[in-house]
Amino acid sequence: MLPFQRARRHLAALFLAAAVAVVPATAAHASAPSSGWNDYGCKPSAAHPRPVVLVHGTFGNSVDNWLGLAPYLQTRGYCVFSLDYGQLPGVPVFNGLGPIDKSAGQLSAFVDKVLAATGATKADLVGHSQGGLMPRYYLKFLGGAAKVNALVGIAPDSHGTTLDGLTNLLPYFPGAAGLLSAATPGLADQIAGSAFVTKLDAGGDTVPGVHYTVIATRYDEVATPWRTQYLSGSDVHNVLLQDLCPLDLSEHVAIGTVDRIAFHEVANALDPAHATATTCASVFS
């Protein structure tokens, strides 16, 4: 990389860091579950008639993954809920490691619980990383399409991942793939070309009646190659974060946990009738 290019990226990072620093303090004070998310007494409003279910990524959980986005949506009038899924015995805090088809069953039960509590007929799903992949199994194979209006994937490994090429090394280590599958099946399921990904992709990426949005970043180092995050279908909106704000340097974790530009685009996807342009200035919104 040329010196001026490095300087440009450093300046961009400083710009965004400064912008986040001056976001109104009320946003920071809202960053706890007590701010209103996972409130089963919440009733969706006419403006936002569907509850939003947040689906964390691999190694994530229902709180830490959403300290930024949950209050962002809740303060905008949404009933927001988040679940834990894919737990392994004896592994606390770090979830999303169990077989993904079983995790999709956990999501199905959770959506039913949220719909029963709120009285809504459908929910919207927002997922980060595996949280954008796993719900597609729920929609496609577990009847979720009848209960979901939209799926918004933030840096989803939609077609599996190569982990920047690291998965290509597995054949050179005899037994490594089997060990990975036995110890952390949720990770093995996400490898590009796995039996899970092959089954999920067969017959098309989407199901009728669900609106799909994918928000990707070109600096993703986990869900790689980043273009494989995109979905194909008649009701799909694929967007690259850097097309919205060229200065945004968020990578895989930041785009789902702290990036208010991505959050603004999530809000647009949840309420497209009242969408506003997402730009670098959206960090202040």
Coordinates of C-alpha atoms in Angstrom, one line a residue:
M1 CA 0.0 0.0 0.0
L2 CA 1.3 3.4 -0.9
P3 CA 2.0 6.0 1.9
F4 CA -0.8 8.3 0.9
Q5 CA -3.2 5.4 0.9
R6 CA -2.1 4.4 4.4
A7 CA -2.5 8.0 5.5
R8 CA -6.0 8.2 3.9
R9 CA -7.1 5.1 5.8
H10 CA -5.7 6.5 9.1
L11 CA -7.5 9.8 8.6
A12 CA -10.7 7.9 7.8
A13 CA -10.4 5.9 11.0
L14 CA -9.8 9.0 13.0
F15 CA -12.8 10.7 11.5
L16 CA -15.1 7.9 12.4
A17 CA -13.6 7.5 15.9
A18 CA -14.2 11.2 16.5
A19 CA -17.7 10.9 15.2
V20 CA -18.6 8.1 17.5
A21 CA -17.1 9.9 20.4
V22 CA -19.5 12.8 20.0
V23 CA -22.7 10.7 19.6
P24 CA -25.2 11.9 22.2
A25 CA -24.5 10.4 25.6
T26 CA -28.1 9.1 25.8
A27 CA -27.1 6.4 23.3
A28 CA -24.3 5.2 25.5
H29 CA -26.6 5.2 28.6
A30 CA -29.1 3.0 26.7
S31 CA -26.5 0.3 26.1
A32 CA -27.8 -2.3 28.6
P33 CA -30.6 -4.8 28.6
S34 CA -32.5 -2.7 31.2
S35 CA -32.9 -0.1 28.5
G36 CA -35.9 -2.0 27.2
W37 CA -34.9 -4.9 25.0
N38 CA -36.2 -8.4 25.9
D39 CA -39.2 -6.7 27.5
Y40 CA -42.0 -9.2 27.0
G41 CA -44.5 -6.6 28.0
C42 CA -43.6 -4.5 24.9
K43 CA -46.4 -4.2 22.4
P44 CA -45.5 -3.2 18.8
S45 CA -46.7 0.2 17.7
A46 CA -48.6 1.1 14.5
A47 CA -45.4 2.7 13.2
H48 CA -43.4 -0.5 14.0
P49 CA -45.9 -3.3 14.0
R50 CA -43.3 -6.2 14.1
P51 CA -40.9 -7.2 16.9
V52 CA -37.3 -7.4 15.9
V53 CA -35.4 -10.5 16.9
L54 CA -31.6 -10.1 17.0
V55 CA -29.5 -13.2 16.2
H56 CA -25.9 -13.1 17.4
G57 CA -22.9 -14.5 15.7
T58 CA -20.4 -17.3 16.4
F59 CA -18.8 -16.9 19.9
G60 CA -21.4 -14.2 20.6
N61 CA -24.4 -14.1 23.0
S62 CA -27.7 -12.3 23.4
V63 CA -26.2 -9.3 25.3
D64 CA -22.6 -8.6 24.2
N65 CA -23.4 -8.7 20.5
W66 CA -26.1 -6.2 20.8
L67 CA -25.0 -3.5 23.2
G68 CA -24.9 -1.1 20.3
L69 CA -27.8 -2.1 17.9
A70 CA -30.4 -3.2 20.5
P71 CA -30.7 0.3 22.2
Y72 CA -30.4 2.0 18.8
L73 CA -33.5 0.2 17.6
Q74 CA -35.3 0.3 20.9
T75 CA -35.0 4.1 21.2
R76 CA -36.5 4.3 17.8
G77 CA -39.7 2.6 19.0
Y78 CA -39.1 -1.0 18.2
C79 CA -39.8 -4.0 20.4
V80 CA -36.4 -5.7 20.4
F81 CA -35.6 -9.2 21.5
S82 CA -32.4 -11.3 21.4
L83 CA -31.7 -15.0 22.1
D84 CA -28.9 -17.3 23.0
Y85 CA -28.4 -20.3 20.7
G86 CA -25.9 -22.9 19.8
Q87 CA -24.6 -23.5 23.3
L88 CA -22.1 -26.3 24.0
P89 CA -22.0 -28.1 27.4
G90 CA -19.4 -26.6 29.7
V91 CA -18.8 -23.5 27.5
P92 CA -20.3 -20.4 29.1
V93 CA -20.8 -17.0 27.3
F94 CA -19.5 -18.1 23.9
N95 CA -22.5 -19.4 21.9
G96 CA -23.2 -20.2 18.3
L97 CA -21.0 -23.3 18.4
G98 CA -23.6 -26.1 18.2
P99 CA -25.0 -27.7 15.0
I100 CA -26.6 -24.9 13.0
D101 CA -29.7 -26.9 12.1
K102 CA -30.3 -27.4 15.9
S103 CA -29.7 -23.7 16.4
A104 CA -32.3 -22.9 13.8
G105 CA -34.8 -24.9 15.9
Q106 CA -33.9 -22.8 18.9
L107 CA -34.6 -19.7 16.8
S108 CA -37.9 -21.1 15.8
A109 CA -39.0 -21.6 19.4
F110 CA -37.8 -18.2 20.3
V111 CA -39.7 -16.4 17.5
D112 CA -42.9 -18.3 18.5
K113 CA -42.4 -17.1 22.1
V114 CA -41.9 -13.5 20.9
L115 CA -44.9 -13.5 18.7
A116 CA -47.1 -15.0 21.4
A117 CA -46.0 -12.3 23.9
T118 CA -46.3 -9.3 21.5
G119 CA -49.4 -10.4 19.7
A120 CA -47.7 -9.8 16.3
T121 CA -48.2 -12.1 13.4
K122 CA -44.7 -11.7 12.0
A123 CA -41.3 -10.7 13.2
D124 CA -38.2 -9.2 11.6
L125 CA -34.9 -10.9 12.0
V126 CA -31.5 -9.1 12.2
G127 CA -28.4 -11.3 12.4
H128 CA -24.7 -10.7 12.5
S129 CA -22.3 -13.2 10.9
Q130 CA -23.7 -16.7 11.6
G131 CA -26.8 -14.9 12.8
G132 CA -27.4 -14.0 9.2
L133 CA -26.8 -17.5 7.9
M134 CA -28.6 -19.7 10.4
P135 CA -32.0 -18.0 10.0
R136 CA -32.1 -18.9 6.4
Y137 CA -32.3 -22.6 7.5
Y138 CA -35.2 -21.6 9.7
L139 CA -37.0 -19.8 6.9
K140 CA -36.3 -22.6 4.3
F141 CA -36.8 -25.8 6.3
L142 CA -38.6 -25.1 9.6
G143 CA -41.6 -23.0 8.4
G144 CA -40.1 -19.7 9.4
A145 CA -41.2 -17.9 6.2
A146 CA -44.8 -17.8 7.4
K147 CA -43.7 -16.0 10.6
V148 CA -41.0 -13.6 9.3
N149 CA -41.3 -10.4 7.2
A150 CA -37.6 -9.6 6.7
L151 CA -34.2 -11.0 7.3
V152 CA -31.3 -8.5 7.6
G153 CA -27.9 -10.0 7.6
I154 CA -24.9 -7.9 8.8
A155 CA -21.7 -9.5 7.4
P156 CA -23.4 -12.9 7.1
D157 CA -21.3 -15.8 5.9
S158 CA -24.2 -16.6 3.5
H159 CA -22.5 -19.2 1.5
G160 CA -19.9 -20.3 4.1
T161 CA -16.5 -18.9 4.6
T162 CA -12.9 -19.6 3.7
L163 CA -11.6 -17.6 6.7
D164 CA -9.3 -15.8 4.4
G165 CA -8.2 -19.1 2.9
L166 CA -7.4 -20.8 6.2
T167 CA -10.0 -23.5 5.6
N168 CA -8.1 -24.6 2.4
L169 CA -5.4 -25.8 4.7
L170 CA -7.6 -28.4 6.5
P171 CA -6.9 -31.2 4.0
Y172 CA -3.1 -30.9 4.9
F173 CA -3.8 -31.8 8.5
P174 CA -5.2 -35.3 8.7
G175 CA -8.1 -35.5 11.2
A176 CA -8.4 -31.8 11.6
A177 CA -11.7 -31.5 9.8
G178 CA -13.2 -34.3 11.8
L179 CA -12.0 -32.9 15.1
L180 CA -13.4 -29.5 14.2
S181 CA -16.8 -31.1 13.4
A182 CA -16.9 -33.1 16.6
A183 CA -15.7 -30.3 18.9
T184 CA -17.5 -27.3 17.4
P185 CA -20.0 -28.4 14.8
G186 CA -21.3 -24.9 14.3
L187 CA -17.9 -23.8 13.0
A188 CA -17.6 -26.8 10.7
D189 CA -21.0 -26.2 9.3
Q190 CA -19.9 -22.7 8.2
I191 CA -16.9 -23.8 6.1
A192 CA -17.5 -23.1 2.4
G193 CA -18.6 -26.3 0.7
S194 CA -19.7 -28.0 3.9
A195 CA -22.7 -30.4 3.8
F196 CA -24.7 -27.8 5.7
V197 CA -24.0 -25.0 3.3
T198 CA -24.5 -27.2 0.3
K199 CA -28.0 -28.2 1.5
L200 CA -28.9 -24.6 2.4
D201 CA -27.9 -23.2 -1.0
A202 CA -29.6 -26.0 -3.0
G203 CA -32.7 -24.6 -4.8
G204 CA -31.9 -20.9 -4.3
D205 CA -30.9 -18.5 -1.6
T206 CA -34.3 -17.2 -0.7
V207 CA -37.9 -18.2 0.0
P208 CA -41.0 -16.3 -1.2
G209 CA -42.6 -13.7 1.0
V210 CA -39.5 -12.7 2.9
H211 CA -37.5 -9.5 2.3
Y212 CA -33.8 -10.0 2.4
T213 CA -31.1 -7.4 3.0
V214 CA -27.3 -8.0 3.3
I215 CA -24.9 -5.4 4.6
A216 CA -21.3 -6.2 3.9
T217 CA -17.9 -4.6 4.4
R218 CA -15.0 -5.0 2.0
Y219 CA -12.7 -5.2 5.0
D220 CA -14.3 -8.4 6.4
E221 CA -11.6 -10.8 7.4
V222 CA -14.0 -13.6 8.7
A223 CA -16.8 -14.0 6.2
T224 CA -14.6 -14.3 3.2
P225 CA -14.5 -13.7 0.3
W226 CA -16.8 -10.8 1.3
R227 CA -18.7 -10.9 -2.0
T228 CA -20.0 -14.4 -1.1
Q229 CA -22.1 -12.7 1.6
Y230 CA -24.5 -11.5 -1.0
L231 CA -27.7 -13.3 -1.8
S232 CA -29.4 -13.9 -5.1
G233 CA -33.2 -13.6 -5.5
S234 CA -36.1 -11.4 -6.6
D235 CA -36.5 -9.7 -3.2
V236 CA -32.9 -9.1 -2.1
H237 CA -31.1 -5.9 -1.4
N238 CA -27.3 -6.3 -1.2
V239 CA -25.3 -3.3 0.0
L240 CA -21.6 -2.6 0.5
L241 CA -20.9 -0.4 3.5
Q242 CA -18.2 1.5 1.7
D243 CA -20.7 2.4 -1.1
L244 CA -22.6 4.2 1.6
C245 CA -19.5 5.8 3.3
P246 CA -16.1 5.3 1.7
L247 CA -14.4 6.4 4.9
D248 CA -15.9 3.5 6.9
L249 CA -13.2 0.9 7.8
S250 CA -15.3 -1.4 9.9
E251 CA -14.3 -5.1 9.7
H252 CA -16.3 -8.1 10.6
V253 CA -16.9 -7.5 14.3
A254 CA -17.2 -3.7 14.2
I255 CA -19.9 -3.6 11.5
G256 CA -22.3 -5.6 13.7
T257 CA -21.4 -4.2 17.1
V258 CA -20.6 -0.5 16.9
D259 CA -21.1 0.8 13.4
R260 CA -23.9 3.3 13.4
I261 CA -23.7 3.7 9.6
A262 CA -24.6 0.0 9.3
F263 CA -27.2 0.5 12.0
H264 CA -28.8 3.2 10.0
E265 CA -29.1 0.9 7.0
V266 CA -30.6 -1.8 9.3
A267 CA -33.3 0.7 10.3
N268 CA -33.9 1.5 6.6
A269 CA -34.3 -2.3 5.9
L270 CA -36.8 -2.6 8.8
D271 CA -38.9 0.4 7.6
P272 CA -38.2 0.9 3.9
A273 CA -41.3 3.2 3.5
H274 CA -39.5 5.8 5.7
A275 CA -35.9 5.1 4.7
T276 CA -33.5 8.0 4.5
A277 CA -30.1 8.1 2.7
T278 CA -27.3 6.3 4.6
T279 CA -24.1 8.3 4.4
C280 CA -21.0 9.0 6.6
A281 CA -23.1 11.5 8.5
S282 CA -25.4 8.7 9.6
V283 CA -22.9 8.1 12.4
F284 CA -24.5 11.1 14.1
S285 CA -28.1 9.8 13.7

